[in-house]
mmCIF file of C-alpha atoms and ligand atoms in Angstrom:
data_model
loop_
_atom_site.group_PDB
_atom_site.id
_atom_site.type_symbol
_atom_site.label_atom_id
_atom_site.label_comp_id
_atom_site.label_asym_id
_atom_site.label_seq_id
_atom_site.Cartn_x
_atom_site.Cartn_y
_atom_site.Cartn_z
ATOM 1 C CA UNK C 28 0.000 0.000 0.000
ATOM 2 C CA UNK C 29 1.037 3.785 -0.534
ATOM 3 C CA UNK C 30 -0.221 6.326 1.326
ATOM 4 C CA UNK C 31 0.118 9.516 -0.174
ATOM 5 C CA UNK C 32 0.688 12.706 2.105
ATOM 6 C CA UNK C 33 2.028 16.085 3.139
ATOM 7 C CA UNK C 34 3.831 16.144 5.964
ATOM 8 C CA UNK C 35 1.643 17.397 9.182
ATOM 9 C CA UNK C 36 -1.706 17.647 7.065
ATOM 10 C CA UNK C 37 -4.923 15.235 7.750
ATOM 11 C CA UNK C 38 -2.683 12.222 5.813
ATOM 12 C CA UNK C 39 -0.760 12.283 9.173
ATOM 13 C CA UNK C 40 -3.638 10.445 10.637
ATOM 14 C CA UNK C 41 -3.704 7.789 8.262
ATOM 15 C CA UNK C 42 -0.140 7.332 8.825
ATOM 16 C CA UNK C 43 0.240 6.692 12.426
ATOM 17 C CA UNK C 44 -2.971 4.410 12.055
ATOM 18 C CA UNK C 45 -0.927 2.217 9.392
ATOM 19 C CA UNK C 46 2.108 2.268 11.810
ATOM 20 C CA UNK C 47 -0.104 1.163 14.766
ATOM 21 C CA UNK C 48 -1.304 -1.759 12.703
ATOM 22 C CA UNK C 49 2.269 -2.858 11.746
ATOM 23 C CA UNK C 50 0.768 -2.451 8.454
ATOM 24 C CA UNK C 51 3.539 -1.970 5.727
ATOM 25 C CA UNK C 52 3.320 1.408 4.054
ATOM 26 C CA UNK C 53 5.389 3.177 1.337
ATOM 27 C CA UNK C 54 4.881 6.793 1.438
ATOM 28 C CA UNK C 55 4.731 9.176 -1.178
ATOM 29 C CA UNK C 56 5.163 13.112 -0.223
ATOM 30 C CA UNK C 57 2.937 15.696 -2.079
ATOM 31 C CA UNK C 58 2.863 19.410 -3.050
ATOM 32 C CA UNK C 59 -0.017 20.169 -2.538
ATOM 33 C CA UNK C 60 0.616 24.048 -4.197
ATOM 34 C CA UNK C 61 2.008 22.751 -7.532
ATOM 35 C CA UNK C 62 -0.118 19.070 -7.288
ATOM 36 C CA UNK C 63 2.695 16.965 -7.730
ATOM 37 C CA UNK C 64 4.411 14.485 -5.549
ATOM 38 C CA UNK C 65 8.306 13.516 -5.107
ATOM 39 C CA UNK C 66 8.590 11.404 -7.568
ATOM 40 C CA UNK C 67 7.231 14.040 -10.276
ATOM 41 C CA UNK C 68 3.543 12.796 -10.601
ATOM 42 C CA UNK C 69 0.935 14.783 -11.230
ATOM 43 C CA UNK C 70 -1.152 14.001 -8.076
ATOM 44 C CA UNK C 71 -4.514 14.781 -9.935
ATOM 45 C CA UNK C 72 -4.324 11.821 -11.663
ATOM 46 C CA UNK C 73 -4.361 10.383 -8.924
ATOM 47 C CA UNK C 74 -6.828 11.895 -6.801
ATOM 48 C CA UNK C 75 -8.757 14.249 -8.932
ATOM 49 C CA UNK C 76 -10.127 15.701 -5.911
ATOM 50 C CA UNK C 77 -6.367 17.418 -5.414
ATOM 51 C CA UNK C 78 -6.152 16.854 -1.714
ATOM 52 C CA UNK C 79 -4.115 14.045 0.800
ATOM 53 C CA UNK C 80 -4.856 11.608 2.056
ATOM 54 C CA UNK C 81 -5.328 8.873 -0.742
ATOM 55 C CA UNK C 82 -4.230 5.469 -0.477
ATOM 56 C CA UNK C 83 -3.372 3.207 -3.510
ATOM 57 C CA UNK C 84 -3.930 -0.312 -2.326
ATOM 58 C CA UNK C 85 -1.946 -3.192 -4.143
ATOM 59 C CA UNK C 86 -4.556 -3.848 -6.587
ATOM 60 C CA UNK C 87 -4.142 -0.444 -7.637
ATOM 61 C CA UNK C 88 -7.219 1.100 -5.804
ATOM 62 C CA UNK C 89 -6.864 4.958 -5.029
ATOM 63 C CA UNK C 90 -9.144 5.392 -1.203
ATOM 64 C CA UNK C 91 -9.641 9.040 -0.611
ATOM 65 C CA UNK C 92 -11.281 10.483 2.303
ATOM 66 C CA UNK C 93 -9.288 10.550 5.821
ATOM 67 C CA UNK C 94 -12.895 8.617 7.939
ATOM 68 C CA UNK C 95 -12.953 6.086 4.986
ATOM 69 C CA UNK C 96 -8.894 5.538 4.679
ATOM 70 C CA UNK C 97 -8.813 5.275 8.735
ATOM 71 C CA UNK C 98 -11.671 2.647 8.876
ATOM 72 C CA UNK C 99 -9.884 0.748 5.761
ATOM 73 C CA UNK C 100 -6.499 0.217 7.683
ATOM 74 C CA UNK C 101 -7.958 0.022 11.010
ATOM 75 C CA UNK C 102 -9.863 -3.440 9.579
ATOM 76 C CA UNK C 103 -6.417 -4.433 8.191
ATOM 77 C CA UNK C 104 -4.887 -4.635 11.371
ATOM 78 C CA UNK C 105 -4.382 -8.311 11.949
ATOM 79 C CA UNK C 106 -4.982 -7.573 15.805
ATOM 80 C CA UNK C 107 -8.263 -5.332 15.117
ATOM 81 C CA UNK C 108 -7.417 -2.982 18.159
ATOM 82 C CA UNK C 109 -7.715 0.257 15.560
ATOM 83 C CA UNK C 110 -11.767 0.315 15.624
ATOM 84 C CA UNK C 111 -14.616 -1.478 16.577
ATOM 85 C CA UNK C 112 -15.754 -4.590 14.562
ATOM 86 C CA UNK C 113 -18.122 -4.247 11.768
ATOM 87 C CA UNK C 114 -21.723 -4.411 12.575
ATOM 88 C CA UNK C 115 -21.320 -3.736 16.116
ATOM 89 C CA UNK C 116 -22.790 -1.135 18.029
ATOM 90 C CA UNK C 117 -19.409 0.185 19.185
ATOM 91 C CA UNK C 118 -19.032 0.286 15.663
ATOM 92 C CA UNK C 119 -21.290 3.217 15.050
ATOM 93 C CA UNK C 120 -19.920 5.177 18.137
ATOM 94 C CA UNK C 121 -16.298 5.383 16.482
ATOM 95 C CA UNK C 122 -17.852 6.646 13.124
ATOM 96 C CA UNK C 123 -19.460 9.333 15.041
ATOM 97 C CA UNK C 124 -16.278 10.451 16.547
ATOM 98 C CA UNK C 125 -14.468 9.964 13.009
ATOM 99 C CA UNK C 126 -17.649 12.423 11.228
ATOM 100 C CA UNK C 127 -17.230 14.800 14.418
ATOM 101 C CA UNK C 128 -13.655 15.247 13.735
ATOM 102 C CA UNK C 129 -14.069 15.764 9.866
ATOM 103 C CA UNK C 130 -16.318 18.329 10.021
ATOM 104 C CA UNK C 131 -16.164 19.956 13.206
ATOM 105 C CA UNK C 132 -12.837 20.132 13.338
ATOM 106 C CA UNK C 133 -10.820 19.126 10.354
ATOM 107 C CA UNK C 134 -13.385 21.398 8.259
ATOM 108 C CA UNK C 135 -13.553 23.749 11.070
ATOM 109 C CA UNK C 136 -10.170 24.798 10.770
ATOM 110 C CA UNK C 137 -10.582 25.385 7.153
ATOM 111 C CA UNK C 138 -11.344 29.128 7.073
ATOM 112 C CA UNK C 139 -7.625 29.651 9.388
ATOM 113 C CA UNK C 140 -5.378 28.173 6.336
ATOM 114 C CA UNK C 141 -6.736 30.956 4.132
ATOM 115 C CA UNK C 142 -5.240 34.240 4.364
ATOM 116 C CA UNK C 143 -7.846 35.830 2.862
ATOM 117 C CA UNK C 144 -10.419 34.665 5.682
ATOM 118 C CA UNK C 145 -12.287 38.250 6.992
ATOM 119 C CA UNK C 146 -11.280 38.429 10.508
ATOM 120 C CA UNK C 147 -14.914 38.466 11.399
ATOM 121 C CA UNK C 148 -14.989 35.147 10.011
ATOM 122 C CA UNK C 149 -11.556 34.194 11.649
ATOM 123 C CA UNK C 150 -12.935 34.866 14.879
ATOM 124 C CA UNK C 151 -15.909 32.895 14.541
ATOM 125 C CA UNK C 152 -14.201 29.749 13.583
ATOM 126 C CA UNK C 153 -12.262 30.176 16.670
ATOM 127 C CA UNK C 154 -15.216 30.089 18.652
ATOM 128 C CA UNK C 155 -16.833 27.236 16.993
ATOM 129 C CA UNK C 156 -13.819 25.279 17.623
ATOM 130 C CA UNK C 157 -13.289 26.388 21.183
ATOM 131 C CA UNK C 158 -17.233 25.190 21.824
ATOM 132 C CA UNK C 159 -15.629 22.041 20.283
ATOM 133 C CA UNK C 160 -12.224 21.326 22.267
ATOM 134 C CA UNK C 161 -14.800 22.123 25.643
ATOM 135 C CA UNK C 162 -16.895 19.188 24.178
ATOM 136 C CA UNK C 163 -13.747 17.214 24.032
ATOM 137 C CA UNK C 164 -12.411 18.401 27.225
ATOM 138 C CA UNK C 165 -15.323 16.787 29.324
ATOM 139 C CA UNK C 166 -15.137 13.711 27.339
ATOM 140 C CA UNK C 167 -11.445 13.677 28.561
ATOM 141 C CA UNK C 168 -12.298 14.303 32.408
ATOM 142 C CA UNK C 169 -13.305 10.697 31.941
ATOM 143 C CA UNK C 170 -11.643 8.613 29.613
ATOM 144 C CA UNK C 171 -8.163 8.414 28.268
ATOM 145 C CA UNK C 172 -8.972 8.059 23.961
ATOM 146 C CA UNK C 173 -12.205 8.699 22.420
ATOM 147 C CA UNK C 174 -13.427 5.442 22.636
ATOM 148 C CA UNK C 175 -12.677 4.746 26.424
ATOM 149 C CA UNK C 176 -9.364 3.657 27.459
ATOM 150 C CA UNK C 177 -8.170 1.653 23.837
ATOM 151 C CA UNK C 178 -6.157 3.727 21.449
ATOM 152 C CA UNK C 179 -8.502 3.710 18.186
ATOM 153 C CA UNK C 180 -7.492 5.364 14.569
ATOM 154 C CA UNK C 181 -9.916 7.904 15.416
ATOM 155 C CA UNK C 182 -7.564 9.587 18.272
ATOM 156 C CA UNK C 183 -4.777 9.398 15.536
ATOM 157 C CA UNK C 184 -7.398 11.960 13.420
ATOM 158 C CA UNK C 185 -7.839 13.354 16.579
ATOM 159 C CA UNK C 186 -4.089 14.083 17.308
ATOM 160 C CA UNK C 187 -3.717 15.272 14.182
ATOM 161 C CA UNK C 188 -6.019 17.982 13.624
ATOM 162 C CA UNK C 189 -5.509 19.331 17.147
ATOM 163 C CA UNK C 190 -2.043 20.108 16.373
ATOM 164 C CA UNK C 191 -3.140 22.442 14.202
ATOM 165 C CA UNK C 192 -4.080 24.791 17.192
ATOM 166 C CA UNK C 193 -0.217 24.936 17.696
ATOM 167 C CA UNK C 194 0.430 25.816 14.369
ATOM 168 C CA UNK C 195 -2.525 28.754 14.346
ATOM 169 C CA UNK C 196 -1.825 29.662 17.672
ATOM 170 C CA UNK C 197 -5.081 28.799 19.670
ATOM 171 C CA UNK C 198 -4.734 28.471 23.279
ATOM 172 C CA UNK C 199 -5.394 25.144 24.409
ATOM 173 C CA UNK C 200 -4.673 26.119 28.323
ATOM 174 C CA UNK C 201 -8.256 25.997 29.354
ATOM 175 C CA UNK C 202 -8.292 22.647 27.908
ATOM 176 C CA UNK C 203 -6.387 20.511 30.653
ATOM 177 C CA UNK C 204 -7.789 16.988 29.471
ATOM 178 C CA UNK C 205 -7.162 17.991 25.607
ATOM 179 C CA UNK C 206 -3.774 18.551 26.129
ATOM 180 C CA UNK C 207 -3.361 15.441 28.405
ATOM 181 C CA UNK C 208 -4.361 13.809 25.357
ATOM 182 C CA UNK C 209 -2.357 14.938 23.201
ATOM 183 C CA UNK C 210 0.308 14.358 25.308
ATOM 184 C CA UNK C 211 -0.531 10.446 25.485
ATOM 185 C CA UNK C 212 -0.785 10.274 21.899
ATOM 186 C CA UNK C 213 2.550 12.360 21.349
ATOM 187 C CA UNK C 214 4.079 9.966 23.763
ATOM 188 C CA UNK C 215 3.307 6.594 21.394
ATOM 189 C CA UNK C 216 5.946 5.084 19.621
ATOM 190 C CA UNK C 217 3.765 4.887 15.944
ATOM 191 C CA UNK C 218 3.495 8.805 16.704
ATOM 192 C CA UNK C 219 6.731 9.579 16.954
ATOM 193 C CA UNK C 220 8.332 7.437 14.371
ATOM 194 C CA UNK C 221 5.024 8.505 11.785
ATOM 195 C CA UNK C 222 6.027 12.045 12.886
ATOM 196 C CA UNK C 223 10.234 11.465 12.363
ATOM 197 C CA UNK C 224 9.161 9.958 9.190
ATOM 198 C CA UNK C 225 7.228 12.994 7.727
ATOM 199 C CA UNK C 226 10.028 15.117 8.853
ATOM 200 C CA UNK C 227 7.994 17.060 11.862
ATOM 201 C CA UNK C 228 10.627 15.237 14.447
ATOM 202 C CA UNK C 229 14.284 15.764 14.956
ATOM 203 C CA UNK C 230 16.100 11.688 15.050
ATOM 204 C CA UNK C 231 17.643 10.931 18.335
ATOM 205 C CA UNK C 232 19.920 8.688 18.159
HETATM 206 N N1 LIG X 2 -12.607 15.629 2.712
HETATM 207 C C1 LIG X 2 -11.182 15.362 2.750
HETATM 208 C C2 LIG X 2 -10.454 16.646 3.056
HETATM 209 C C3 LIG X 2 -8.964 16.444 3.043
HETATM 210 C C4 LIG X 2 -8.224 17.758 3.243
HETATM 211 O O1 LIG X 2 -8.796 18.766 3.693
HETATM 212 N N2 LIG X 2 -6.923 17.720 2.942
HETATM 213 C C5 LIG X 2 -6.102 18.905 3.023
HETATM 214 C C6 LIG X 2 -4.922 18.689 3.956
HETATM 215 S S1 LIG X 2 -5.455 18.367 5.617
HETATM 216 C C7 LIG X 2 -5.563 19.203 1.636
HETATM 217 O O2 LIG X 2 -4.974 18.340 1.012
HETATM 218 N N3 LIG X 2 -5.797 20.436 1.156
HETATM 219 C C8 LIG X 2 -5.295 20.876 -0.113
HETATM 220 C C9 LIG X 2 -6.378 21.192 -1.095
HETATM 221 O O3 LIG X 2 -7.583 21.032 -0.767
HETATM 222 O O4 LIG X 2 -6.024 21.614 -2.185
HETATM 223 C C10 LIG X 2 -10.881 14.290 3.815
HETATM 224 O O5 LIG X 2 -11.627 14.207 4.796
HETATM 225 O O6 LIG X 2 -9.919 13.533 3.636
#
């Protein structure tokens, strides 16, 4: 499998899923200004839609969409840890979390990568996603991941998107439990190695 991906974008989560599955992954870096990866492909041939992540799968499949890609490698993973099993009710509860995080969050950052956002619009977003992270920051009071106490690909989405906070400056202090969190997650070995690997880490050796 290939994942394709830009390093600290939504194709992060994707990544430290496949590395917490001990699935093998090449990856494939993409510019996502000029739409063209490393090797000098024109990445809308292979996802039209222009943006990371996508996933070619050895038959050749391209997988776009970061809920769908999770839930694909999360039912690779020969121990099934990643996300509930099929059918169950459980099930349904992590594809709640996985839609909550695309489009409260991943989307609801959108408007901050655009430097043309009106500040009046700017500041709402903000708000919106502070409403969100106090959501999140109950849910943390009690329970180590989303989905209790079991690492799941949807705190890897998780992770990933609240980084972006960092990167636009939003203060997470009121947020205790969030940052605990993120903490945890920073603190897992897939994380760090997915993160060394995208170039977002400094190698210790
Ligand atoms: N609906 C897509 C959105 C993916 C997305 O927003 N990707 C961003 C990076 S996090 C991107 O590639 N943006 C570049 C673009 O849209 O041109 C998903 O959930 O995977």
């Amino acid at each position: 499998m290939k994942l394709y991906y830009t390093p600290g974008a939504c194709s992060l989560a994707p990544h430290i899923a496949a590395r917490e599955a001990g699935l093998a992954l090449e990856l494939e870096k993409v510019d996502l200004a000029k739409k063209t990866t490393d090797t000098g492909a024109d990445y809308l041939s292979v996802n039209p839609k222009g943006y990371v992540p996508a996933l070619r799968l050895d038959n050749g499949e391209i997988l776009t969409e970061a809920a769908a890609v999770l839930q694909y490698l999360a039912d690779q993973a020969p121990h099934g840890r990643l996300a509930p099993p099929q059918g169950t009710f459980e099930r349904y509860r992590f594809v709640e979390w996985l839609t909550f995080i695309s489009s409260e969050l991943h989307k609801g950052f959108g408007p901050l990568w655009k430097p043309d956002t009106p500040e009046a619009t700017r500041k709402t977003a903000i708000a919106r996603l502070n409403e969100r992270f106090a959501f999140l920051n109950e849910h943390f009071r009690k329970n180590s991941f989303l989905m209790g106490e079991t690492f799941t690909a949807a705190d890897a989405y998780l992770f990933t998107v609240l980084n972006w906070a960092n990167f636009h400056k939003l203060d997470l202090a009121p947020f205790e439990n969030v940052r605990a969190f993120l903490q945890r997650v920073f603190a897992r070995p897939s994380v760090q190695e997915a993160l060394k690997a995208e170039g977002l880490l400094r190698e210790t050796t």
